[in-house]
Structure formats: C-alpha cells, structure tokens
Coordinates of C-alpha atoms in Angstrom, one line a residue:
Chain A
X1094 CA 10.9 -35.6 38.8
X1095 CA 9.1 -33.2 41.2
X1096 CA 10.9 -30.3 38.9
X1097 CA 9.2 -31.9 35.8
X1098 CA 6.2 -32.4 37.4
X1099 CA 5.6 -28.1 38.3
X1100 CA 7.0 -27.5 34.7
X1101 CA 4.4 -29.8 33.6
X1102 CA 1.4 -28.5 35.6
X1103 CA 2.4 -24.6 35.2
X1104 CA 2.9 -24.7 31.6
X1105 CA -0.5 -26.6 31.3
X1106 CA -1.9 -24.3 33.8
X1107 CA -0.8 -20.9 31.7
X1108 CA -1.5 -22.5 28.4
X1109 CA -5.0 -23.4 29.9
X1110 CA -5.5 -20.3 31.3
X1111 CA -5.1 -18.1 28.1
X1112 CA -7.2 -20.3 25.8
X1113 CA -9.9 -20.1 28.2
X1114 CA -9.6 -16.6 28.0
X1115 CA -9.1 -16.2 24.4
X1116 CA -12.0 -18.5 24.1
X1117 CA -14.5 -16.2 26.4
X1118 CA -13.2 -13.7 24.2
X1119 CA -13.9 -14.6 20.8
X1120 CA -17.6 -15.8 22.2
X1121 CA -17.8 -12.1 24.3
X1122 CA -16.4 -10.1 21.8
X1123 CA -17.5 -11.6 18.7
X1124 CA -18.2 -9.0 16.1
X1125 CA -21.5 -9.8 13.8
X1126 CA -20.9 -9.8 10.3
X1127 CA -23.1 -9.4 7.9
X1128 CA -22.9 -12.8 6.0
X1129 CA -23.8 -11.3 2.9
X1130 CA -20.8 -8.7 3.2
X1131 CA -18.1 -11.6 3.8
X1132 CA -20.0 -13.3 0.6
X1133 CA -19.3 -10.2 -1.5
X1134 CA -16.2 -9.7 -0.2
X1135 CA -15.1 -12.8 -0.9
X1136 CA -16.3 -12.6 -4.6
X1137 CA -14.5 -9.5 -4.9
X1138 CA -10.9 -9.6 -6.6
X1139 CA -9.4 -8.1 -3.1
X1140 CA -6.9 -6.6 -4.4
X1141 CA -7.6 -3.4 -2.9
X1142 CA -6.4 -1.7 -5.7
X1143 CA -8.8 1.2 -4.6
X1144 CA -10.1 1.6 -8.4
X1145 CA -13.8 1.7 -6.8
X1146 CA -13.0 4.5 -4.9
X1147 CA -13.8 3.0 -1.7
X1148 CA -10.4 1.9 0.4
X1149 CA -10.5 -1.6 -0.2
X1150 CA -12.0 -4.5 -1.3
X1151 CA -13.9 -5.0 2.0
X1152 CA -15.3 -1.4 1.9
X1153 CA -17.0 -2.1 -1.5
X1154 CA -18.5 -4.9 -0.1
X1155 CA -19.8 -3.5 2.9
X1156 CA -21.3 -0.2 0.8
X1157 CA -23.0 -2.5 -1.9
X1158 CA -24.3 -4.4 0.7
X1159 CA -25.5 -1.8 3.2
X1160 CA -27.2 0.2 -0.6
X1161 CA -28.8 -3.2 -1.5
X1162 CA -28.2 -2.4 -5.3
X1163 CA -25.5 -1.4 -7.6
X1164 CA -26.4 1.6 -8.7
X1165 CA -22.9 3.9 -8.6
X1166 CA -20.9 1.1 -7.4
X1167 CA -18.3 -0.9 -9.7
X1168 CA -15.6 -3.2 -9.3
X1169 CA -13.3 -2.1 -12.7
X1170 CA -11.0 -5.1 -12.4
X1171 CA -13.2 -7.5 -11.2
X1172 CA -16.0 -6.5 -14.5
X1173 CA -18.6 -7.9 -15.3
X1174 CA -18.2 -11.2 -14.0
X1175 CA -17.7 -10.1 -10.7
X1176 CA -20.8 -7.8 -10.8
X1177 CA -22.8 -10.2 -11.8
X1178 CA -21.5 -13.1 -9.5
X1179 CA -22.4 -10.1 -6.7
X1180 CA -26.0 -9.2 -7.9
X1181 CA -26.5 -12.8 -7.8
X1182 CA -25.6 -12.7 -4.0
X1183 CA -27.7 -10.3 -3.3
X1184 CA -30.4 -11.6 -5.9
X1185 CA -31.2 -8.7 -8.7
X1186 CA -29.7 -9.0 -12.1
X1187 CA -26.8 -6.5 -12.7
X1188 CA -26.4 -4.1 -15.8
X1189 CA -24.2 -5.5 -18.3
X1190 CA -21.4 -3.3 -17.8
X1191 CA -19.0 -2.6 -20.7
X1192 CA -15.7 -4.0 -20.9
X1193 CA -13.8 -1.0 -21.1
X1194 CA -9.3 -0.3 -21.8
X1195 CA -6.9 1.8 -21.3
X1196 CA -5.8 4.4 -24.3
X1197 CA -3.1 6.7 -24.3
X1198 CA -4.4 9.3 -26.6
X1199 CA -1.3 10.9 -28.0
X1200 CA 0.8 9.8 -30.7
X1201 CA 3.6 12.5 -30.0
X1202 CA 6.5 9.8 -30.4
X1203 CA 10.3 11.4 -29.7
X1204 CA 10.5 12.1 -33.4
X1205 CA 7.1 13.3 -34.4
X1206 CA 6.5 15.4 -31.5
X1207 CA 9.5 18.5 -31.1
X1208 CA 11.1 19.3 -27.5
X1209 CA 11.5 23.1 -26.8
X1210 CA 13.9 21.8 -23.9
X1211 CA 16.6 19.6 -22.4
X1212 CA 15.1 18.3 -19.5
X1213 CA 17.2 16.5 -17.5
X1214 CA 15.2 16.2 -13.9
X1215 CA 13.4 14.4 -11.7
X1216 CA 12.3 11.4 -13.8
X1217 CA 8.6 11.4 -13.4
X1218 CA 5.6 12.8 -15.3
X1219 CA 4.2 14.8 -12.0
X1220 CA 8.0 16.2 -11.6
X1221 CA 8.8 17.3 -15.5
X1222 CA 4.9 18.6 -16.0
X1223 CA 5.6 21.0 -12.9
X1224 CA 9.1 22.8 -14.8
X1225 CA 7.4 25.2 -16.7
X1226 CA 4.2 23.4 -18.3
X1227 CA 7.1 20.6 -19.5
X1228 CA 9.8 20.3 -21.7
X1229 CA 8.0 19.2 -25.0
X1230 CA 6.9 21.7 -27.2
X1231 CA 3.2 20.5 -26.8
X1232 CA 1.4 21.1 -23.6
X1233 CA -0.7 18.6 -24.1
X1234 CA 1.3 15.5 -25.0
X1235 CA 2.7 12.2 -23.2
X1236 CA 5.7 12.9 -21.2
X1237 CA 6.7 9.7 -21.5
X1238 CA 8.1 9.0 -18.2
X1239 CA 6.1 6.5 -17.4
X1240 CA 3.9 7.4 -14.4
X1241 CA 0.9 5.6 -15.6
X1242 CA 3.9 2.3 -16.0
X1243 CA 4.8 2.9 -12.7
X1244 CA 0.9 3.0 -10.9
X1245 CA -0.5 0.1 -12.8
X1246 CA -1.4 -3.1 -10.7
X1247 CA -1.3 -5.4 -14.0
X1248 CA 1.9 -4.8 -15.8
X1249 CA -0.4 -4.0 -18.5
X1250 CA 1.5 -0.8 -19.5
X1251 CA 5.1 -1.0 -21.2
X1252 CA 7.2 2.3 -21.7
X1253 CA 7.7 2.3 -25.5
X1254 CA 11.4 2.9 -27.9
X1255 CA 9.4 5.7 -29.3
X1256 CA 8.6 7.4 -25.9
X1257 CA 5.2 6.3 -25.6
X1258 CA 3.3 4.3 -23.5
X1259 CA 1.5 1.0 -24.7
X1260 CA -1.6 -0.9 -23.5
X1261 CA -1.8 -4.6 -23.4
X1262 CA -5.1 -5.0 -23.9
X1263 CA -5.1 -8.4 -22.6
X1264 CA -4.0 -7.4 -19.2
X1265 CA -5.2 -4.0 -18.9
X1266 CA -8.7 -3.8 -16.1
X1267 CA -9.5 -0.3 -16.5
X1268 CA -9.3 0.0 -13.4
X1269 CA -8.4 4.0 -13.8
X1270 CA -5.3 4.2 -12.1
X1271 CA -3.0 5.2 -15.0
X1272 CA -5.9 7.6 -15.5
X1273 CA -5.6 9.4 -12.9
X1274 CA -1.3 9.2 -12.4
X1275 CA -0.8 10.2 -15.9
X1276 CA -0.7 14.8 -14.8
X1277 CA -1.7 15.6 -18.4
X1278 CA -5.2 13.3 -18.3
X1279 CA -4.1 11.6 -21.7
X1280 CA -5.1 8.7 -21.0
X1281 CA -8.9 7.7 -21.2
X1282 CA -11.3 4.3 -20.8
X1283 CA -12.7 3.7 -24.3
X1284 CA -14.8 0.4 -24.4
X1285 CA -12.9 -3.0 -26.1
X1286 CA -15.6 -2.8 -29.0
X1287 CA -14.6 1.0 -30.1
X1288 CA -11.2 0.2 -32.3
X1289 CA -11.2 4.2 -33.7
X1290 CA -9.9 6.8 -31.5
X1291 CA -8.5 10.1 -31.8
X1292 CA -4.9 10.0 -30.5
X1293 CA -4.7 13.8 -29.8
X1294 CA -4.9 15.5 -26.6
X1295 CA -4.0 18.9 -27.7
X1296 CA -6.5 22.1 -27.3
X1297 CA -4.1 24.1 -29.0
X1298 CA -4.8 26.3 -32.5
X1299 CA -3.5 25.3 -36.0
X1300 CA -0.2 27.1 -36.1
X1301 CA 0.6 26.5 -32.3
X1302 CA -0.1 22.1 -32.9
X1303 CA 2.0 22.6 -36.8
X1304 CA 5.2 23.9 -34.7
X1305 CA 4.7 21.0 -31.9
X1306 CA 3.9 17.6 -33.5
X1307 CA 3.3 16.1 -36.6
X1308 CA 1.0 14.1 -35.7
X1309 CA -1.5 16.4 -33.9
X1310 CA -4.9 17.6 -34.1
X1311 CA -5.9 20.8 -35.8
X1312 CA -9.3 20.8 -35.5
X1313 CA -9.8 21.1 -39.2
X1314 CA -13.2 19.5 -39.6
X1315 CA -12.5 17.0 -42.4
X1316 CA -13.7 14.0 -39.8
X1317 CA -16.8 15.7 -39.0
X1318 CA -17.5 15.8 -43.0
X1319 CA -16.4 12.8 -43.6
X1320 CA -17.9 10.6 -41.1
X1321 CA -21.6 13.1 -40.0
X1322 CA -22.2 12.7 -36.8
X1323 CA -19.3 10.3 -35.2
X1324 CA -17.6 13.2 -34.5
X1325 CA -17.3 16.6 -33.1
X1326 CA -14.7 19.4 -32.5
X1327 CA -14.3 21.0 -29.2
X1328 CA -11.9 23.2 -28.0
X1329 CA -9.7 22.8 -31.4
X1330 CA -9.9 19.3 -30.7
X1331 CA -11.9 16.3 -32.6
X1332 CA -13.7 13.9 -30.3
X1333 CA -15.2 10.4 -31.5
X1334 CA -18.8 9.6 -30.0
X1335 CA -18.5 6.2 -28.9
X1336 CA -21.8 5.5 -28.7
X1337 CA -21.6 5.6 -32.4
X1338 CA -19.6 3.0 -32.9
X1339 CA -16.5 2.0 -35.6
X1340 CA -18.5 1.7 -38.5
X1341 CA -19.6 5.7 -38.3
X1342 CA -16.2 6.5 -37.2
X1343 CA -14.1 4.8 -39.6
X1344 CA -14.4 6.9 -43.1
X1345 CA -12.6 10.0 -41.2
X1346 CA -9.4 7.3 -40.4
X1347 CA -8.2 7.9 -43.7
X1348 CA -9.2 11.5 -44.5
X1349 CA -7.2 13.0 -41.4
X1350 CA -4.5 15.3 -42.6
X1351 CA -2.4 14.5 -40.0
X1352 CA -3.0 10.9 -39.6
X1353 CA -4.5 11.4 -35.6
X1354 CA -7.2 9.6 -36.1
X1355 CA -6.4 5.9 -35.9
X1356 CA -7.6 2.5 -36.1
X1357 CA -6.1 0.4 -33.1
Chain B
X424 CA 17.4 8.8 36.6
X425 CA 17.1 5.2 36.4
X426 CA 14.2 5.1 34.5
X427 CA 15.8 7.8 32.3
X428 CA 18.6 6.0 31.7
X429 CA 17.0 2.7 30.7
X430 CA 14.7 4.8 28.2
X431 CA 17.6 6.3 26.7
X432 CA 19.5 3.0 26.6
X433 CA 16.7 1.0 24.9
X434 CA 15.5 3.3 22.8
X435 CA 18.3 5.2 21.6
X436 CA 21.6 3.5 22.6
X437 CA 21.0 0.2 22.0
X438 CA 18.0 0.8 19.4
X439 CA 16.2 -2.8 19.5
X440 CA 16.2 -2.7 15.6
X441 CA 19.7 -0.6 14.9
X442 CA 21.9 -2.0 17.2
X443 CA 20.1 -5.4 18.2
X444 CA 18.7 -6.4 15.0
X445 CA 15.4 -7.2 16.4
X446 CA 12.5 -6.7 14.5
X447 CA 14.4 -6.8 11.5
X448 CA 11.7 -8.3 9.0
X449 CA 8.9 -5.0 9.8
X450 CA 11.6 -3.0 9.9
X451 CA 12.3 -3.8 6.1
X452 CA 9.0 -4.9 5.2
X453 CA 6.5 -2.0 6.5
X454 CA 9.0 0.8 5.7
X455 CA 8.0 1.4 2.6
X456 CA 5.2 4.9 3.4
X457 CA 6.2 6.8 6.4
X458 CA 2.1 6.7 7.6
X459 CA 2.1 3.3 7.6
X460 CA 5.6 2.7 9.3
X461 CA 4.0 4.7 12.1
X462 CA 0.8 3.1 12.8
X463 CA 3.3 0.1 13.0
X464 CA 5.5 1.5 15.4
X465 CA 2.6 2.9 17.6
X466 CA 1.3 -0.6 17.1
X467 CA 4.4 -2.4 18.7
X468 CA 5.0 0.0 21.6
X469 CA 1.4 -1.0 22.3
X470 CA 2.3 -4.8 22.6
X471 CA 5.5 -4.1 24.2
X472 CA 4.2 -2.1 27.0
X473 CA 1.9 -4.2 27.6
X474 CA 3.8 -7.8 26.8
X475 CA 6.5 -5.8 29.4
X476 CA 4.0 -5.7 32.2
X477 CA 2.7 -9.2 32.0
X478 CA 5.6 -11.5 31.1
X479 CA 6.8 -9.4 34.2
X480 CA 4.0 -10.8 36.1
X481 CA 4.6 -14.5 34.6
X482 CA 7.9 -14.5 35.6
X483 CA 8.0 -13.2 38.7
X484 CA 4.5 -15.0 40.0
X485 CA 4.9 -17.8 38.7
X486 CA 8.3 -18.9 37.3
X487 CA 10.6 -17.9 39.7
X488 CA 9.0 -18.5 42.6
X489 CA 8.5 -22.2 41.2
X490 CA 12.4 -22.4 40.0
X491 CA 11.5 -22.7 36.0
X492 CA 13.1 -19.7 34.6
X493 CA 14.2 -22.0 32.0
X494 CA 11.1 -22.0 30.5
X495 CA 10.9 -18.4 30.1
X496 CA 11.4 -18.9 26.1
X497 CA 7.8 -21.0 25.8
X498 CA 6.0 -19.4 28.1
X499 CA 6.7 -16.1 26.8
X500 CA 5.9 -16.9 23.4
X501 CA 2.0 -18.3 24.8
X502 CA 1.8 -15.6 26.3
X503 CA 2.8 -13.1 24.1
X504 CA 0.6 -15.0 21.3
X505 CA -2.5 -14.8 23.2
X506 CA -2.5 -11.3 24.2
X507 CA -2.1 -10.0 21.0
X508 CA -4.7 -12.1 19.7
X509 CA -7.1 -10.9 22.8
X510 CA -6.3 -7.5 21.9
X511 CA -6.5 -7.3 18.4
X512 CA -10.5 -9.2 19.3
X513 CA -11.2 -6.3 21.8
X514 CA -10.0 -3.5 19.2
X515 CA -12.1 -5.2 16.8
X516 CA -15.4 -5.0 18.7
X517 CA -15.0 -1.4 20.6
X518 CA -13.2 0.5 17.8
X519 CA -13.5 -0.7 14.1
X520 CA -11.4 2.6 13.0
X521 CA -8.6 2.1 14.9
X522 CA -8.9 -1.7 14.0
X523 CA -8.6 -0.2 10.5
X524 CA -5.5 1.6 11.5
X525 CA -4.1 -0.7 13.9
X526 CA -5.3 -4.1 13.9
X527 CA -4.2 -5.4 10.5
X528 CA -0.3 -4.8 12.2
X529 CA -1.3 -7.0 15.3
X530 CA -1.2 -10.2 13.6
X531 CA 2.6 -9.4 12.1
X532 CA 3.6 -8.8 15.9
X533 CA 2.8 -11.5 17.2
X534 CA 5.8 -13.4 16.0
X535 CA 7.9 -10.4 16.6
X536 CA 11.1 -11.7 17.7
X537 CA 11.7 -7.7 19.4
X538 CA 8.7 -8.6 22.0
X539 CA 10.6 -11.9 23.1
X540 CA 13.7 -10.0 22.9
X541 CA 12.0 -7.3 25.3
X542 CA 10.8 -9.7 27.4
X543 CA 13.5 -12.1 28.1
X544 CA 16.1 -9.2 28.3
X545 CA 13.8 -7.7 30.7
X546 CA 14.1 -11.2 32.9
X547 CA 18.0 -11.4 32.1
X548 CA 18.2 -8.0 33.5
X549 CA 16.5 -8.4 36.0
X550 CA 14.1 -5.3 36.3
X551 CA 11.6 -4.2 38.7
X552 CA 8.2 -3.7 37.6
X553 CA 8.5 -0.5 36.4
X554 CA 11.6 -0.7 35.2
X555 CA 10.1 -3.5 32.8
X556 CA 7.6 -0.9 31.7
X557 CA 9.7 2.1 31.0
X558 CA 11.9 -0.5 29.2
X559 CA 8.9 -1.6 27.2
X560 CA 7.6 1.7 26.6
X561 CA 11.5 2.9 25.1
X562 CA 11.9 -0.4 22.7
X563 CA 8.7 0.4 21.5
X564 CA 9.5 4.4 21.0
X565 CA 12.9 3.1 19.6
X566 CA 11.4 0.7 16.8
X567 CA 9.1 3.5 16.0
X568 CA 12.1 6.1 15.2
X569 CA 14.3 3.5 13.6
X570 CA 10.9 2.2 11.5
X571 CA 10.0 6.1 10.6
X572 CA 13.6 7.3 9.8
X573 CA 13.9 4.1 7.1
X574 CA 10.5 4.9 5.7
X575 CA 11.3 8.6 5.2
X576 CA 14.8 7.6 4.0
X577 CA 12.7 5.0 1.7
X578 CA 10.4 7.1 0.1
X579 CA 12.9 9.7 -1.2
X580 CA 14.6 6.6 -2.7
X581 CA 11.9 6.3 -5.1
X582 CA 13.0 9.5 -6.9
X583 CA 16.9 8.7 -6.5
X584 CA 18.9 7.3 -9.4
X585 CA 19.8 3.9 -8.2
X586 CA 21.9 1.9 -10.1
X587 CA 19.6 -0.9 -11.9
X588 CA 21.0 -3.5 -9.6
X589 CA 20.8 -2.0 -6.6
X590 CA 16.8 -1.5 -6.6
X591 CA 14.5 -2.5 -4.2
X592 CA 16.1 -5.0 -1.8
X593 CA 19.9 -4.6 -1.8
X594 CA 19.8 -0.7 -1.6
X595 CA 17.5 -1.1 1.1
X596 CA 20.1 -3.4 3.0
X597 CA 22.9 -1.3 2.3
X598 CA 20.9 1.6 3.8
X599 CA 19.8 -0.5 7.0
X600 CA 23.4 -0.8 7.5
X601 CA 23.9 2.8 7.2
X602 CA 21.5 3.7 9.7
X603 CA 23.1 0.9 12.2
X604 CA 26.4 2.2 11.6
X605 CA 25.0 5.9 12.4
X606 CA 23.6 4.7 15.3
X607 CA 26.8 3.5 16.7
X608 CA 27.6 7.1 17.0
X609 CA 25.5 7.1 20.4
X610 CA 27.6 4.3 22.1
X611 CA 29.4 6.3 23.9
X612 CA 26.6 8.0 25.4
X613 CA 26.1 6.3 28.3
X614 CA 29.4 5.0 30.0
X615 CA 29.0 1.7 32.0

C-alpha cells in the first residue's frame, strides 16, 4: 500500500512536473506567426512539390505574404483556384492565370525515328543523353526512358508502346517538373486552349533531320505560308505563336510535309 | 578504456539498429537520400545524449532511491516525450534554419523505440553517469552509420536492375538483412 502510494505520488509528481514545463514553454517560447501566412499555407496544395521554386509549400506562403502581391509568384498545381482563393486572403484580385499542360514535343516513335546505336546502359534519359549525345540518330528527340514518368507527382505521364511519352491531360498540373527532368528540354507548357503544336524539337538542317526521323521538322516554310503569322522558323525549326491561337495555326496542320505539325 | 569500450560496443558491435533491431521503422523509412538520413541521425544522437543524461537522473534520483524501478518503462516514455517536445519548441524559437533541418525529425523520435531501448538498457546495465552519456552518444553515432550506409546503399538501387517484384519494399528488407548479417562480422571484436 505504502509502495502504491510513492508510485502514485512520483509518477504524478514527474508527469506534473514536465507539463508544467512544457506548458511555460509553449507560452515562453511561443513563435508568432503571421496569421495570414498559416491562412495561405493552408490554402496551398502542400504538397511541396517545389514547382514554385521556393522549398515548400510553407515557403510560398511566407514569400507571398511577406511581398503582399503576386506578382512572380505561382502555385502551378494549385492554379488558378488556389491563386485566387490566396489573393482573396490577402484581399486584391489575382490575374487570371492560364491553365497550362504538359507536351512532349517530339513524335520520333521507335519506328519513325532511326537509332545510330545499341544502347544498352543505365536506363535513364540523364544516363543515355551523356554516351555520346545518345544513341538515336536525332540529337534532339525523346529518349524515351522515361525520366519525365519517373519525376512527375501526378501519374500524369505514361511511357508509351511506341517509345514516347504521353500526357493525361486530366491529371497533368504543369507543375514543370518533367520539364525540367526531361535532359533534352522536349517537353514544354502550352496552355489547355492551344490544341496545335509542333511536335519537333530538332535544330538540325534538311538532310541531317531526312536521315534521322520521318517525322521531323525541316524548316521548310510551308506553315509560315500557309497559316501568315502563327508561325515562325528559328534555328531550322518551326515554332507556333500561341498567342495566336488554333484557328491561325490550323491551315499549316495539313500542309506539313512531314506531318510535325499536329492537332492534339 | 571503459568508455572506449562501451562506444565501440554500442555503436559498432552491437549497432542499436543492425544487431538490436531498434529503430527499425527510420531506419527503413528516412533512408531513402543520404542528406536526409543524416540530419536524422545527427537528429537522434541529439535525443539520445541527452534522453541518456536525464532518464539517468530520473532513475537514479528518484526511482531507485524510492524502490520503483519497475516503473522505469512509463516514466521513461513521459519523459522522453516531453523533452523532445521541449526541444523541438526551443529549436523552433532560437534557430528557425536548423528547425528546418532538424526539427521536422523530432516529432518521428519521439516514439523511437531506440531511445527507450537506450535508456532502459542503460538502467539494466547499470552505468554511471558518464557511462550513460558515452553510451548515448555511441547508439546515436551507430544509428547514424547504419541510417547513412542504407541510404547510400539505397540510392544506388534506384539505377540497379531489380527484378519487378523485388522493388521498393522487399529489396530493401533483403538488404537490411544484408547489412545485419555484415555486421555480425564485428562480434568477435570484443571478447566478454
């Protein structure tokens, strides 16, 4: 009974004695937060997918909060809802941003696009694009290893049967990840409203592109005839303005010799 | 050489994590990056330095002296519980960067069966003050070497060709039980 009765007054004594403390503690060493930052935070995603560039969801928070606007600062996944649920909080009226995907602009699949090589190492994109510029005959082109599957948050990206990678647009965030994995920088953000893209990454000449893929640009110029001012050729290479939207773009879909400019 | 010996012991010879099996659940589930398998570790040997030197103080002060080692089990755990918490508040207000790099780890060790382990061995063993320390101070050094060789080990796994079965969970077993068997290889090291 005595026994029972020390067990009883020590363990009350001790459990006493450290919730005191912890209580003096959490009054003493309180750390103020900015209501406002745990109000953004907690409208962001927090996934701390790191898309925003900052390192995590509460660090976005904490720079919108301490800038007052949004000006340079996005939440890709979150999009527009988010942003505007946040300039809400802070009470200014956000930009309508533009919803914005994923495209992997090369249509090299394993038949159209020739290998000049047998590659059989490490079985990454960053690993095969480091052996001699790659084992595909095009310099430019998907790898098709997947790197871009392998870094995206979303499942959004599925390895293809023809060696390519493919978007669900559904699940894709453009949150920029793939982007920036992929060693080639094939893939790009085109808004959900622009359906025609060129699927050509190659700065290559004529006869250099002919030998590599059937499928690749050649900079020939019909799109830029065909559709004025949608489109313009750099560096041997046709580029849509998306700005102009589909209906400008669309006429040079069918006119492309080598079928590189497609409708998704 | 006594102190020596007991650093050797916990941290090497009988590795809380490798030959124990303490700590098991970081051990597979922060190995993944070798930079964040060390923050851990530094992390824990934190805690179990200091959880050495007051569960120490608990037990000798109070419990013995009052004949209740038999609740060393509860009153370990309280205590264990609140210091973490207290120090994970005090990193919090005097440095937010080593919260950053630090403090989201506290909260996973305070549940950490390898502090109890360390503490109540520490009581079973009997140690002297510092002996409790320097056997703190090797459990932690020891989780941090067995945390950083499966996190190296790890990462290289990602470019391996593992059978399609195998991936993620059971290879990582297999390979925890690798390491363990290695590190039965140092039993012989110290005789007695």
């Amino acid at each position: 009974m005595n026994l029972f009765l020390i067990a009883l007054v020590t363990m009350g004594g001790l459990g006493l004695f450290f919730a005191s403390v912890l209580a003096v503690a959490s009054e003493k060493l309180h750390v103020e937060e900015d209501p406002k930052v745990l109000a953004v935070s907690a409208a962001l995603p927090g996934l701390n997918c790191g898309a925003c560039g900052q390192a995590g969801c509460h660090d976005l928070a904490e720079k919108i909060v301490a800038q007052g606007d949004l000006t340079g600062l996005n939440c890709p996944p979150g999009g527009s809802v988010v942003m505007d649920e946040i300039a809400e909080i802070l009470g200014i009226t956000a930009e309508a941003g533009i919803k914005k995907r994923a495209v992997v602009k090369c249509g090299g699949t394993k038949e159209l696009a020739a290998a000049r090589a047998d590659y059989q190492g490490v079985k990454t994109c960053a690993a095969a694009e480091l052996v001699a510029g790659g084992y595909k005959a095009c310099t430019y082109g998907c790898l098709g290893f997947g790197d871009c599957v392998a870094v995206c948050p979303f499942n959004a990206i599925k390895m293809g049967e023809d060696g390519l990678p493919h978007v669900d647009e559904l699940k894709c965030t453009a949150c920029g990840l793939c982007v920036h994995a992929c060693p080639r920088k094939i893939i790009e953000l085109v808004p959900c409203s622009n359906r025609v893209v060129v699927s050509c990454n190659s700065k290559d000449k004529v006869a250099v592109v002919r030998k590599a893929c059937k499928v690749g640009c050649i900079g020939c110029n019909l799109c830029v005839k065909n559709a004025p001012g949608a489109y313009e050729i750099k560096d041997n290479l046709a580029r849509v303005d998306y700005e102009k939207g589909d209906a400008a773009a669309e006429p040079a879909v069918a006119k492309c010799p080598t079928k590189c400019i497609v409708k998704l | 050489m006594d102190l020596l010996l007991i650093f050797i012991s916990a941290a090497i010879v009988n590795n809380f994590v490798l030959s124990m099996f303490l700590g098991i659940c970081p051990f597979l589930g922060v190995s993944n990056k070798l930079e964040k398998a060390l923050s851990m570790g530094l992390a824990t040997t934190f805690v179990m330095v200091l959880a050495a030197m007051v569960t120490w103080l608990i037990n000798n002060l109070i419990l013995v002296p009052f004949g209740l080692p038999f609740l060393q089990y509860v009153s370990f755990i309280i205590v264990i519980a609140s210091l973490v918490q207290f120090v994970e508040m005090f990193i919090k207000k005097t440095s937010p960067a080593l919260y950053r790099s630090l403090g989201i780890f506290l909260p996973l060790i305070t549940t950490n069966c390898a502090i109890l382990g360390l503490a109540l061995l520490a009581a079973l063993r009997e140690y002297n003050f510092l002996q409790s320390v320097t056997f703190g101070l090797a459990a932690g050094v020891g989780f941090t070497l067995a945390l950083c060789i499966m996190a190296g080990i790890r990462e290289e796994l990602d470019l391996a060709p593992v059978p399609e079965h195998f991936k993620g969970a059971p290879i990582t077993l297999i390979i925890a039980g690798l390491l363990a068997l290695a590190f039965m290889g140092f039993a012989g090291l110290i005789s007695g």
